[in-house]
Amino acid sequence: MSATGHALALHGLTKRYGSFTAVDDVSLRIERGQFLTLLGPSGSGKTTILMCIAGFVAPTAGAVLLDGRDITALPPEKRDFGMVFQGYALFPHMTVAENVAFPLRVRRMGAAERQEKVRAALDLVQLDRFADRLPRQLSGGQQQRVALARALVFDPALLLLDEPLSALDKKLRAELQEELKALHRRVGRTFVNVTHDQEEALSLSDRVAILNHGKLVQEGAPAALYEKPRTRFVADFLGKSNFLHGTVREAHPGGFAVMAGGTRVIQAIAPDAPRPAAGTPALLSLRPEKIALLGEAETAENAVDGRILSWSYLGAGFAINVATQDLGALRVTLPSWGAPFAPAEGMPVRLGWSATASVPVAEDAD
Ligand code: ADP
Ligand code: MG
């Protein structure tokens, strides 16, 4: 289905509670039909932003715009947004069909049309066979699908989701993630989702906005955020990373060299990127899966010797922690297929990575 959703923009959105700033000058654009996730640790302001979008919380400063129209002062019921929360929040005494019909009754829709819409919404979440059940006769995942149907049944301008999957166990959560993604494609609406789960954010979203202490720290497509984090916080929060500390030594064709103790690390940078000055501190983020184990005869742009401190088998691969003299402990993930590898504590290993594997990141202000 084509994107029929609405575009949403936040302009300098700020929410203060007394002297405490819960949301700090957040500006963000969500294009029509996009799936945007607000990702951040607990207390970073995600729910407050969603509540400002929904109209349940009045911002201290800034504006919420829907298709360019300022809706900051519009009451929630006039915004016509669908919402799904962490708890299922279904009416326990109403059947599935009655729950889904509720927003249509509130809108005084006629019985025939209502029935048609309820059937279509239940179809959408594949619960048409469960129309006459009560919520307590459904699993957690099914209840959450009813909540989704109820939020979508009246063709909302936006669907707002606040940690809708966090009450479910891991496997069910993964299943519902897939469903949510498929649902988004089917309905073509604009979705704004909130989560503290980075895997969920990466797998579901067109765009991810990362929050810390009420501030928007970086926004982008999942792969761009993962590959090019701008700060240590983003690199660390979105996936796992090693951080290499050193001092900039000299410019190098296509990059620069960093000295960490006696180890020289080459960092590639884009031709148009500013080159850091020699003598300044450098911080590089290096993902564990971008480090390889070098065989006897192998070389790499960057290499370091170390010893395995600890390791674990993860099914799809190994996670090993390697102690190095100059770069500290490095976390490395290796595929379990390919060259046979039998890790052992204390085993000497040589690690290698290319100059493009790492990215320079800034230390965070707070
Ligand atoms: P998140 O959803 O990212 O966990 P919230 O948006 O719920 O974070 O909260 C952000 C911060 O604002 C938290 O420190 C929280 O305690 C605070 N906060 C939220 N609502 C209120 C309120 N009504 N009064 C005072 N502080 C609040
Ligand atoms: Mg929250």
mmCIF file of C-alpha atoms and ligand atoms in Angstrom:
data_model
loop_
_atom_site.group_PDB
_atom_site.id
_atom_site.type_symbol
_atom_site.label_atom_id
_atom_site.label_comp_id
_atom_site.label_asym_id
_atom_site.label_seq_id
_atom_site.Cartn_x
_atom_site.Cartn_y
_atom_site.Cartn_z
ATOM 1 C CA MET A 1 0.000 0.000 0.000
ATOM 2 C CA SER A 2 1.246 3.493 -0.699
ATOM 3 C CA ALA A 3 2.205 5.838 2.111
ATOM 4 C CA THR A 4 -1.006 7.562 3.109
ATOM 5 C CA GLY A 5 0.159 8.700 6.518
ATOM 6 C CA HIS A 6 0.809 12.181 7.759
ATOM 7 C CA ALA A 7 4.066 14.013 8.354
ATOM 8 C CA LEU A 8 4.879 15.008 11.899
ATOM 9 C CA ALA A 9 7.408 17.576 13.072
ATOM 10 C CA LEU A 10 8.623 18.594 16.507
ATOM 11 C CA HIS A 11 10.105 22.068 16.802
ATOM 12 C CA GLY A 12 12.250 22.727 19.859
ATOM 13 C CA LEU A 13 10.005 20.546 22.006
ATOM 14 C CA THR A 14 10.791 21.112 25.693
ATOM 15 C CA LYS A 15 9.111 19.831 28.852
ATOM 16 C CA ARG A 16 10.167 20.963 32.309
ATOM 17 C CA TYR A 17 8.876 19.725 35.647
ATOM 18 C CA GLY A 18 9.947 22.455 38.058
ATOM 19 C CA SER A 19 13.692 22.810 37.585
ATOM 20 C CA PHE A 20 13.993 19.358 35.963
ATOM 21 C CA THR A 21 14.094 19.197 32.158
ATOM 22 C CA ALA A 22 12.514 15.938 30.947
ATOM 23 C CA VAL A 23 12.611 16.885 27.234
ATOM 24 C CA ASP A 24 15.242 19.346 26.101
ATOM 25 C CA ASP A 25 14.767 21.257 22.830
ATOM 26 C CA VAL A 26 13.978 18.272 20.589
ATOM 27 C CA SER A 27 13.480 18.973 16.880
ATOM 28 C CA LEU A 28 12.573 16.098 14.600
ATOM 29 C CA ARG A 29 10.761 15.410 11.319
ATOM 30 C CA ILE A 30 8.863 12.225 10.581
ATOM 31 C CA GLU A 31 7.868 11.811 6.935
ATOM 32 C CA ARG A 32 4.505 10.410 5.898
ATOM 33 C CA GLY A 33 4.288 6.660 6.167
ATOM 34 C CA GLN A 34 7.547 6.366 8.068
ATOM 35 C CA PHE A 35 8.213 4.121 11.036
ATOM 36 C CA LEU A 36 10.185 6.180 13.522
ATOM 37 C CA THR A 37 11.467 4.831 16.812
ATOM 38 C CA LEU A 38 12.430 6.947 19.802
ATOM 39 C CA LEU A 39 15.198 4.966 21.469
ATOM 40 C CA GLY A 40 16.886 5.751 24.751
ATOM 41 C CA PRO A 41 17.535 4.484 28.259
ATOM 42 C CA SER A 42 14.850 4.600 30.911
ATOM 43 C CA GLY A 43 14.146 8.199 31.934
ATOM 44 C CA SER A 44 15.516 9.735 28.725
ATOM 45 C CA GLY A 45 12.183 11.426 27.919
ATOM 46 C CA LYS A 46 10.678 9.041 25.348
ATOM 47 C CA THR A 47 7.234 8.701 26.916
ATOM 48 C CA THR A 48 7.062 12.435 27.607
ATOM 49 C CA ILE A 49 7.706 13.168 23.912
ATOM 50 C CA LEU A 50 5.040 10.656 22.882
ATOM 51 C CA MET A 51 2.579 12.212 25.354
ATOM 52 C CA CYS A 52 3.298 15.661 23.908
ATOM 53 C CA ILE A 53 2.607 14.265 20.419
ATOM 54 C CA ALA A 54 -0.632 12.676 21.676
ATOM 55 C CA GLY A 55 -1.650 15.856 23.473
ATOM 56 C CA PHE A 56 -1.782 14.421 27.011
ATOM 57 C CA VAL A 57 1.218 16.471 28.140
ATOM 58 C CA ALA A 58 1.504 20.184 27.322
ATOM 59 C CA PRO A 59 5.057 21.149 26.350
ATOM 60 C CA THR A 60 6.757 23.990 28.242
ATOM 61 C CA ALA A 61 8.129 25.291 24.952
ATOM 62 C CA GLY A 62 8.203 24.283 21.310
ATOM 63 C CA ALA A 63 5.580 22.976 18.922
ATOM 64 C CA VAL A 64 4.070 19.819 17.435
ATOM 65 C CA LEU A 65 3.139 20.086 13.742
ATOM 66 C CA LEU A 66 1.015 17.677 11.726
ATOM 67 C CA ASP A 67 1.411 18.188 7.979
ATOM 68 C CA GLY A 68 2.773 21.639 8.761
ATOM 69 C CA ARG A 69 -0.202 22.619 10.941
ATOM 70 C CA ASP A 70 0.528 23.591 14.556
ATOM 71 C CA ILE A 71 -1.448 21.199 16.775
ATOM 72 C CA THR A 72 0.351 21.973 20.052
ATOM 73 C CA ALA A 73 -2.811 23.327 21.677
ATOM 74 C CA LEU A 74 -5.226 20.805 20.155
ATOM 75 C CA PRO A 75 -6.854 18.478 22.737
ATOM 76 C CA PRO A 76 -5.995 14.753 22.367
ATOM 77 C CA GLU A 77 -9.456 13.681 21.164
ATOM 78 C CA LYS A 78 -9.252 16.172 18.296
ATOM 79 C CA ARG A 79 -5.915 14.739 17.131
ATOM 80 C CA ASP A 80 -7.376 11.360 16.261
ATOM 81 C CA PHE A 81 -4.174 9.385 16.911
ATOM 82 C CA GLY A 82 -4.152 5.663 17.656
ATOM 83 C CA MET A 83 -2.221 4.586 20.751
ATOM 84 C CA VAL A 84 -0.872 1.316 22.089
ATOM 85 C CA PHE A 85 0.846 1.057 25.459
ATOM 86 C CA GLN A 86 2.965 -1.465 27.259
ATOM 87 C CA GLY A 87 0.073 -2.877 29.326
ATOM 88 C CA TYR A 88 -2.649 -4.313 27.117
ATOM 89 C CA ALA A 89 -5.285 -1.978 28.573
ATOM 90 C CA LEU A 90 -8.154 -3.908 26.989
ATOM 91 C CA PHE A 91 -11.587 -3.718 28.592
ATOM 92 C CA PRO A 92 -11.716 -7.072 30.416
ATOM 93 C CA HIS A 93 -15.514 -7.481 30.321
ATOM 94 C CA MET A 94 -15.807 -6.778 26.586
ATOM 95 C CA THR A 95 -15.162 -9.313 23.839
ATOM 96 C CA VAL A 96 -12.369 -8.809 21.348
ATOM 97 C CA ALA A 97 -14.845 -7.427 18.785
ATOM 98 C CA GLU A 98 -16.396 -5.074 21.361
ATOM 99 C CA ASN A 99 -12.955 -3.827 22.379
ATOM 100 C CA VAL A 100 -12.040 -3.083 18.782
ATOM 101 C CA ALA A 101 -15.449 -1.477 18.136
ATOM 102 C CA PHE A 102 -15.055 0.881 21.100
ATOM 103 C CA PRO A 103 -13.325 3.800 19.292
ATOM 104 C CA LEU A 104 -15.994 3.579 16.570
ATOM 105 C CA ARG A 105 -18.842 3.732 19.126
ATOM 106 C CA VAL A 106 -17.216 6.802 20.660
ATOM 107 C CA ARG A 107 -17.222 8.295 17.163
ATOM 108 C CA ARG A 108 -20.925 7.351 16.797
ATOM 109 C CA MET A 109 -20.422 5.199 13.728
ATOM 110 C CA GLY A 110 -23.457 3.214 12.556
ATOM 111 C CA ALA A 111 -23.675 -0.519 13.385
ATOM 112 C CA ALA A 112 -23.255 -1.856 9.858
ATOM 113 C CA GLU A 113 -20.189 0.207 9.049
ATOM 114 C CA ARG A 114 -18.793 -0.511 12.509
ATOM 115 C CA GLN A 115 -19.063 -4.256 12.008
ATOM 116 C CA GLU A 116 -17.315 -4.005 8.663
ATOM 117 C CA LYS A 117 -14.424 -1.949 10.115
ATOM 118 C CA VAL A 118 -14.008 -4.266 13.122
ATOM 119 C CA ARG A 119 -13.853 -7.291 10.836
ATOM 120 C CA ALA A 120 -11.226 -5.601 8.643
ATOM 121 C CA ALA A 121 -9.132 -4.542 11.667
ATOM 122 C CA LEU A 122 -9.209 -8.043 13.176
ATOM 123 C CA ASP A 123 -8.298 -9.426 9.773
ATOM 124 C CA LEU A 124 -5.333 -7.087 9.673
ATOM 125 C CA VAL A 125 -3.890 -8.570 12.884
ATOM 126 C CA GLN A 126 -5.028 -12.116 12.008
ATOM 127 C CA LEU A 127 -7.449 -12.426 14.899
ATOM 128 C CA ASP A 128 -10.721 -12.715 12.959
ATOM 129 C CA ARG A 129 -11.393 -16.134 14.538
ATOM 130 C CA PHE A 130 -11.163 -14.699 18.062
ATOM 131 C CA ALA A 131 -13.804 -11.975 17.770
ATOM 132 C CA ASP A 132 -16.063 -13.425 20.475
ATOM 133 C CA ARG A 133 -13.426 -14.230 23.073
ATOM 134 C CA LEU A 134 -12.745 -12.232 26.190
ATOM 135 C CA PRO A 135 -9.252 -10.755 26.658
ATOM 136 C CA ARG A 136 -8.416 -13.211 29.462
ATOM 137 C CA GLN A 137 -8.933 -16.077 26.993
ATOM 138 C CA LEU A 138 -6.065 -14.769 24.842
ATOM 139 C CA SER A 139 -2.277 -14.957 25.163
ATOM 140 C CA GLY A 140 -0.265 -11.797 25.865
ATOM 141 C CA GLY A 141 0.760 -11.514 22.228
ATOM 142 C CA GLN A 142 -2.830 -11.907 21.038
ATOM 143 C CA GLN A 143 -4.029 -9.287 23.517
ATOM 144 C CA GLN A 144 -1.445 -6.873 22.200
ATOM 145 C CA ARG A 145 -2.654 -7.569 18.655
ATOM 146 C CA VAL A 146 -6.191 -6.687 19.777
ATOM 147 C CA ALA A 147 -4.806 -3.432 21.168
ATOM 148 C CA LEU A 148 -3.198 -2.787 17.770
ATOM 149 C CA ALA A 149 -6.469 -3.495 15.953
ATOM 150 C CA ARG A 150 -8.304 -1.134 18.333
ATOM 151 C CA ALA A 151 -5.716 1.594 17.689
ATOM 152 C CA LEU A 152 -5.952 1.217 13.912
ATOM 153 C CA VAL A 153 -9.682 0.604 13.434
ATOM 154 C CA PHE A 154 -10.629 4.276 13.064
ATOM 155 C CA ASP A 155 -7.948 5.010 10.459
ATOM 156 C CA PRO A 156 -5.848 7.219 12.720
ATOM 157 C CA ALA A 157 -3.618 9.951 11.348
ATOM 158 C CA LEU A 158 -0.724 8.525 13.387
ATOM 159 C CA LEU A 159 -0.116 5.390 15.400
ATOM 160 C CA LEU A 160 1.772 5.984 18.652
ATOM 161 C CA LEU A 161 3.310 2.985 20.383
ATOM 162 C CA ASP A 162 4.882 3.120 23.840
ATOM 163 C CA GLU A 163 6.967 -0.013 24.468
ATOM 164 C CA PRO A 164 4.117 -2.181 23.147
ATOM 165 C CA LEU A 165 6.160 -5.382 23.178
ATOM 166 C CA SER A 166 8.149 -5.018 26.386
ATOM 167 C CA ALA A 167 5.760 -7.085 28.524
ATOM 168 C CA LEU A 168 6.160 -10.105 26.221
ATOM 169 C CA ASP A 169 8.795 -12.825 26.476
ATOM 170 C CA LYS A 170 11.725 -12.783 24.076
ATOM 171 C CA LYS A 171 10.422 -15.193 21.449
ATOM 172 C CA LEU A 172 6.934 -13.715 21.339
ATOM 173 C CA ARG A 173 8.442 -10.257 21.191
ATOM 174 C CA ALA A 174 10.473 -11.228 18.124
ATOM 175 C CA GLU A 175 7.327 -12.636 16.461
ATOM 176 C CA LEU A 176 5.310 -9.532 17.191
ATOM 177 C CA GLN A 177 8.132 -7.331 15.910
ATOM 178 C CA GLU A 178 7.847 -9.081 12.556
ATOM 179 C CA GLU A 179 4.074 -8.637 12.628
ATOM 180 C CA LEU A 180 4.309 -4.992 13.548
ATOM 181 C CA LYS A 181 6.669 -4.406 10.655
ATOM 182 C CA ALA A 182 4.365 -6.218 8.227
ATOM 183 C CA LEU A 183 1.378 -4.345 9.653
ATOM 184 C CA HIS A 184 3.130 -1.035 9.076
ATOM 185 C CA ARG A 185 3.735 -2.002 5.454
ATOM 186 C CA ARG A 186 0.112 -3.056 4.980
ATOM 187 C CA VAL A 187 -1.494 0.063 6.437
ATOM 188 C CA GLY A 188 1.068 2.570 5.121
ATOM 189 C CA ARG A 189 0.527 4.910 8.076
ATOM 190 C CA THR A 190 3.030 6.943 10.045
ATOM 191 C CA PHE A 191 4.119 5.022 13.177
ATOM 192 C CA VAL A 192 5.976 6.519 16.137
ATOM 193 C CA ASN A 193 7.314 3.823 18.426
ATOM 194 C CA VAL A 194 9.087 4.099 21.769
ATOM 195 C CA THR A 195 11.517 1.505 23.053
ATOM 196 C CA HIS A 196 14.654 1.039 25.117
ATOM 197 C CA ASP A 197 15.448 -2.142 23.136
ATOM 198 C CA GLN A 198 18.094 -1.383 20.524
ATOM 199 C CA GLU A 199 17.526 -4.570 18.518
ATOM 200 C CA GLU A 200 13.845 -3.750 18.220
ATOM 201 C CA ALA A 201 14.674 -0.219 17.098
ATOM 202 C CA LEU A 202 17.139 -1.420 14.460
ATOM 203 C CA SER A 203 14.935 -4.154 13.030
ATOM 204 C CA LEU A 204 11.618 -2.274 12.906
ATOM 205 C CA SER A 205 12.334 1.285 11.987
ATOM 206 C CA ASP A 206 12.898 3.416 8.908
ATOM 207 C CA ARG A 207 14.425 6.040 11.187
ATOM 208 C CA VAL A 208 15.664 5.958 14.767
ATOM 209 C CA ALA A 209 16.004 8.976 17.065
ATOM 210 C CA ILE A 210 18.338 8.382 20.002
ATOM 211 C CA LEU A 211 17.662 10.234 23.233
ATOM 212 C CA ASN A 212 19.764 10.758 26.318
ATOM 213 C CA HIS A 213 18.816 12.966 29.279
ATOM 214 C CA GLY A 214 15.924 14.465 27.307
ATOM 215 C CA LYS A 215 18.142 15.495 24.387
ATOM 216 C CA LEU A 216 18.078 14.155 20.857
ATOM 217 C CA VAL A 217 21.648 12.947 20.375
ATOM 218 C CA GLN A 218 21.460 11.464 16.858
ATOM 219 C CA GLU A 219 18.812 10.609 14.303
ATOM 220 C CA GLY A 220 19.060 8.517 11.170
ATOM 221 C CA ALA A 221 18.419 5.266 9.342
ATOM 222 C CA PRO A 222 19.324 2.217 11.474
ATOM 223 C CA ALA A 223 22.389 1.225 9.427
ATOM 224 C CA ALA A 224 23.710 4.791 9.313
ATOM 225 C CA LEU A 225 23.419 5.103 13.092
ATOM 226 C CA TYR A 226 25.081 1.759 13.680
ATOM 227 C CA GLU A 227 27.898 2.382 11.208
ATOM 228 C CA LYS A 228 28.495 6.062 11.891
ATOM 229 C CA PRO A 229 27.739 6.876 15.528
ATOM 230 C CA ARG A 230 28.842 10.410 16.312
ATOM 231 C CA THR A 231 29.323 9.985 20.031
ATOM 232 C CA ARG A 232 30.482 7.375 22.472
ATOM 233 C CA PHE A 233 26.974 7.168 23.934
ATOM 234 C CA VAL A 234 25.392 6.310 20.562
ATOM 235 C CA ALA A 235 28.087 3.742 19.717
ATOM 236 C CA ASP A 236 27.666 2.136 23.117
ATOM 237 C CA PHE A 237 23.877 2.220 23.323
ATOM 238 C CA LEU A 238 23.241 0.941 19.802
ATOM 239 C CA GLY A 239 24.996 -2.405 19.818
ATOM 240 C CA LYS A 240 28.306 -3.183 21.457
ATOM 241 C CA SER A 241 31.556 -1.462 20.791
ATOM 242 C CA ASN A 242 35.197 -1.292 21.782
ATOM 243 C CA PHE A 243 36.641 2.132 22.459
ATOM 244 C CA LEU A 244 40.254 2.801 21.546
ATOM 245 C CA HIS A 245 41.883 5.767 23.291
ATOM 246 C CA GLY A 246 45.004 7.382 21.953
ATOM 247 C CA THR A 247 46.705 10.495 20.679
ATOM 248 C CA VAL A 248 46.552 11.709 17.090
ATOM 249 C CA ARG A 249 49.990 11.296 15.557
ATOM 250 C CA GLU A 250 49.957 12.440 11.960
ATOM 251 C CA ALA A 251 47.791 12.707 8.893
ATOM 252 C CA HIS A 252 47.915 9.677 6.690
ATOM 253 C CA PRO A 253 46.621 9.356 3.113
ATOM 254 C CA GLY A 254 42.863 8.975 3.604
ATOM 255 C CA GLY A 255 43.038 9.163 7.347
ATOM 256 C CA PHE A 256 45.228 9.631 10.381
ATOM 257 C CA ALA A 257 47.309 7.605 12.772
ATOM 258 C CA VAL A 258 46.606 7.265 16.474
ATOM 259 C CA MET A 259 49.176 6.121 19.001
ATOM 260 C CA ALA A 260 47.929 4.109 21.954
ATOM 261 C CA GLY A 261 51.006 3.301 23.996
ATOM 262 C CA GLY A 262 53.301 1.570 21.520
ATOM 263 C CA THR A 263 50.464 0.547 19.195
ATOM 264 C CA ARG A 264 49.772 2.533 16.064
ATOM 265 C CA VAL A 265 46.188 2.504 14.797
ATOM 266 C CA ILE A 266 45.259 3.802 11.360
ATOM 267 C CA GLN A 267 41.834 5.443 11.116
ATOM 268 C CA ALA A 268 40.320 6.147 7.703
ATOM 269 C CA ILE A 269 38.190 9.252 7.246
ATOM 270 C CA ALA A 270 36.148 10.706 4.415
ATOM 271 C CA PRO A 271 38.117 13.061 2.141
ATOM 272 C CA ASP A 272 35.951 16.024 3.118
ATOM 273 C CA ALA A 273 36.020 15.311 6.878
ATOM 274 C CA PRO A 274 38.130 17.633 9.032
ATOM 275 C CA ARG A 275 41.454 16.110 10.046
ATOM 276 C CA PRO A 276 42.158 16.160 13.776
ATOM 277 C CA ALA A 277 45.314 17.995 14.839
ATOM 278 C CA ALA A 278 48.397 16.048 15.897
ATOM 279 C CA GLY A 279 48.701 15.757 19.647
ATOM 280 C CA THR A 280 44.955 15.878 20.338
ATOM 281 C CA PRO A 281 43.218 12.981 22.086
ATOM 282 C CA ALA A 282 41.388 10.517 19.843
ATOM 283 C CA LEU A 283 38.568 8.131 20.634
ATOM 284 C CA LEU A 284 37.680 5.398 18.122
ATOM 285 C CA SER A 285 34.696 3.056 18.197
ATOM 286 C CA LEU A 286 35.402 -0.431 16.855
ATOM 287 C CA ARG A 287 32.568 -2.986 16.588
ATOM 288 C CA PRO A 288 33.407 -6.516 17.840
ATOM 289 C CA GLU A 289 32.321 -8.134 14.557
ATOM 290 C CA LYS A 290 34.748 -5.979 12.550
ATOM 291 C CA ILE A 291 37.778 -7.537 14.190
ATOM 292 C CA ALA A 292 39.231 -10.705 12.665
ATOM 293 C CA LEU A 293 41.546 -13.315 14.028
ATOM 294 C CA LEU A 294 44.745 -13.239 11.984
ATOM 295 C CA GLY A 295 46.432 -16.469 10.983
ATOM 296 C CA GLU A 296 50.230 -16.907 10.967
ATOM 297 C CA ALA A 297 50.768 -15.499 7.486
ATOM 298 C CA GLU A 298 47.962 -12.929 7.479
ATOM 299 C CA THR A 299 48.336 -9.176 7.764
ATOM 300 C CA ALA A 300 45.904 -6.298 8.211
ATOM 301 C CA GLU A 301 46.063 -2.502 8.198
ATOM 302 C CA ASN A 302 45.776 -2.672 11.967
ATOM 303 C CA ALA A 303 46.979 -5.561 14.097
ATOM 304 C CA VAL A 304 47.484 -6.182 17.774
ATOM 305 C CA ASP A 305 48.583 -9.164 19.845
ATOM 306 C CA GLY A 306 46.738 -10.346 22.889
ATOM 307 C CA ARG A 307 45.567 -13.265 24.972
ATOM 308 C CA ILE A 308 42.065 -14.645 25.380
ATOM 309 C CA LEU A 309 40.722 -13.591 28.783
ATOM 310 C CA SER A 310 37.360 -15.307 28.438
ATOM 311 C CA TRP A 311 35.065 -16.568 25.718
ATOM 312 C CA SER A 312 31.519 -17.763 25.198
ATOM 313 C CA TYR A 313 29.759 -19.776 22.533
ATOM 314 C CA LEU A 314 26.679 -18.005 21.171
ATOM 315 C CA GLY A 315 25.428 -20.505 18.599
ATOM 316 C CA ALA A 316 25.880 -18.248 15.606
ATOM 317 C CA GLY A 317 29.398 -17.404 16.758
ATOM 318 C CA PHE A 318 31.865 -16.895 19.558
ATOM 319 C CA ALA A 319 32.293 -13.827 21.733
ATOM 320 C CA ILE A 320 35.832 -13.558 23.014
ATOM 321 C CA ASN A 321 37.492 -11.041 25.280
ATOM 322 C CA VAL A 322 41.105 -10.421 24.430
ATOM 323 C CA ALA A 323 43.544 -8.659 26.740
ATOM 324 C CA THR A 324 45.965 -6.397 24.887
ATOM 325 C CA GLN A 325 48.831 -4.329 26.225
ATOM 326 C CA ASP A 326 47.973 -0.971 24.671
ATOM 327 C CA LEU A 327 44.298 -1.148 23.732
ATOM 328 C CA GLY A 328 42.936 -2.753 26.877
ATOM 329 C CA ALA A 329 40.446 -5.614 26.697
ATOM 330 C CA LEU A 330 38.878 -5.995 23.244
ATOM 331 C CA ARG A 331 35.604 -7.750 22.634
ATOM 332 C CA VAL A 332 35.603 -9.745 19.403
ATOM 333 C CA THR A 333 32.773 -11.744 17.839
ATOM 334 C CA LEU A 334 33.695 -14.476 15.410
ATOM 335 C CA PRO A 335 31.414 -16.587 13.236
ATOM 336 C CA SER A 336 31.198 -20.238 14.299
ATOM 337 C CA TRP A 337 31.310 -21.371 10.665
ATOM 338 C CA GLY A 338 34.383 -21.289 8.429
ATOM 339 C CA ALA A 339 37.847 -21.896 9.831
ATOM 340 C CA PRO A 340 37.685 -24.208 12.843
ATOM 341 C CA PHE A 341 38.405 -22.308 16.006
ATOM 342 C CA ALA A 342 38.749 -23.685 19.503
ATOM 343 C CA PRO A 343 39.150 -20.791 21.913
ATOM 344 C CA ALA A 344 40.844 -21.349 25.259
ATOM 345 C CA GLU A 345 41.606 -19.036 28.135
ATOM 346 C CA GLY A 346 45.153 -17.693 27.959
ATOM 347 C CA MET A 347 45.516 -18.562 24.264
ATOM 348 C CA PRO A 348 47.660 -16.033 22.345
ATOM 349 C CA VAL A 349 45.845 -14.450 19.389
ATOM 350 C CA ARG A 350 46.591 -11.785 16.831
ATOM 351 C CA LEU A 351 43.720 -9.466 15.967
ATOM 352 C CA GLY A 352 43.368 -7.448 12.795
ATOM 353 C CA TRP A 353 41.004 -4.830 11.377
ATOM 354 C CA SER A 354 40.957 -2.387 8.511
ATOM 355 C CA ALA A 355 41.288 1.380 8.803
ATOM 356 C CA THR A 356 37.653 1.742 7.721
ATOM 357 C CA ALA A 357 36.371 -0.645 10.429
ATOM 358 C CA SER A 358 36.512 1.919 13.221
ATOM 359 C CA VAL A 359 34.959 5.392 13.457
ATOM 360 C CA PRO A 360 36.134 8.427 15.410
ATOM 361 C CA VAL A 361 33.548 9.385 18.047
ATOM 362 C CA ALA A 362 33.206 12.325 20.409
ATOM 363 C CA GLU A 363 33.157 11.926 24.178
ATOM 364 C CA ASP A 364 29.746 12.853 25.540
ATOM 365 C CA ALA A 365 29.239 16.182 27.204
ATOM 366 C CA ASP A 366 27.517 14.714 30.268
HETATM 367 P P1 ADP B 1 11.241 7.343 29.408
HETATM 368 O O1 ADP B 1 9.913 7.090 28.788
HETATM 369 O O2 ADP B 1 12.332 7.594 28.422
HETATM 370 O O3 ADP B 1 11.639 6.285 30.388
HETATM 371 P P2 ADP B 1 9.907 9.593 30.637
HETATM 372 O O4 ADP B 1 9.542 10.458 29.494
HETATM 373 O O5 ADP B 1 8.825 8.780 31.231
HETATM 374 O O6 ADP B 1 11.151 8.707 30.265
HETATM 375 O O7 ADP B 1 10.508 10.503 31.789
HETATM 376 C C1 ADP B 1 11.590 11.370 31.582
HETATM 377 C C2 ADP B 1 11.957 12.008 32.887
HETATM 378 O O8 ADP B 1 10.932 12.912 33.295
HETATM 379 C C3 ADP B 1 12.130 11.024 34.022
HETATM 380 O O9 ADP B 1 13.229 11.416 34.816
HETATM 381 C C4 ADP B 1 10.838 11.164 34.789
HETATM 382 O O10 ADP B 1 11.021 10.861 36.154
HETATM 383 C C5 ADP B 1 10.467 12.609 34.576
HETATM 384 N N1 ADP B 1 9.013 12.807 34.627
HETATM 385 C C6 ADP B 1 8.112 12.268 33.783
HETATM 386 N N2 ADP B 1 6.862 12.663 34.097
HETATM 387 C C7 ADP B 1 6.984 13.480 35.172
HETATM 388 C C8 ADP B 1 6.043 14.221 35.979
HETATM 389 N N3 ADP B 1 4.723 14.188 35.721
HETATM 390 N N4 ADP B 1 6.549 14.949 36.988
HETATM 391 C C9 ADP B 1 7.877 14.995 37.233
HETATM 392 N N5 ADP B 1 8.794 14.331 36.520
HETATM 393 C C10 ADP B 1 8.372 13.584 35.503
HETATM 394 MG MG MG B 2 8.620 5.419 28.991
#
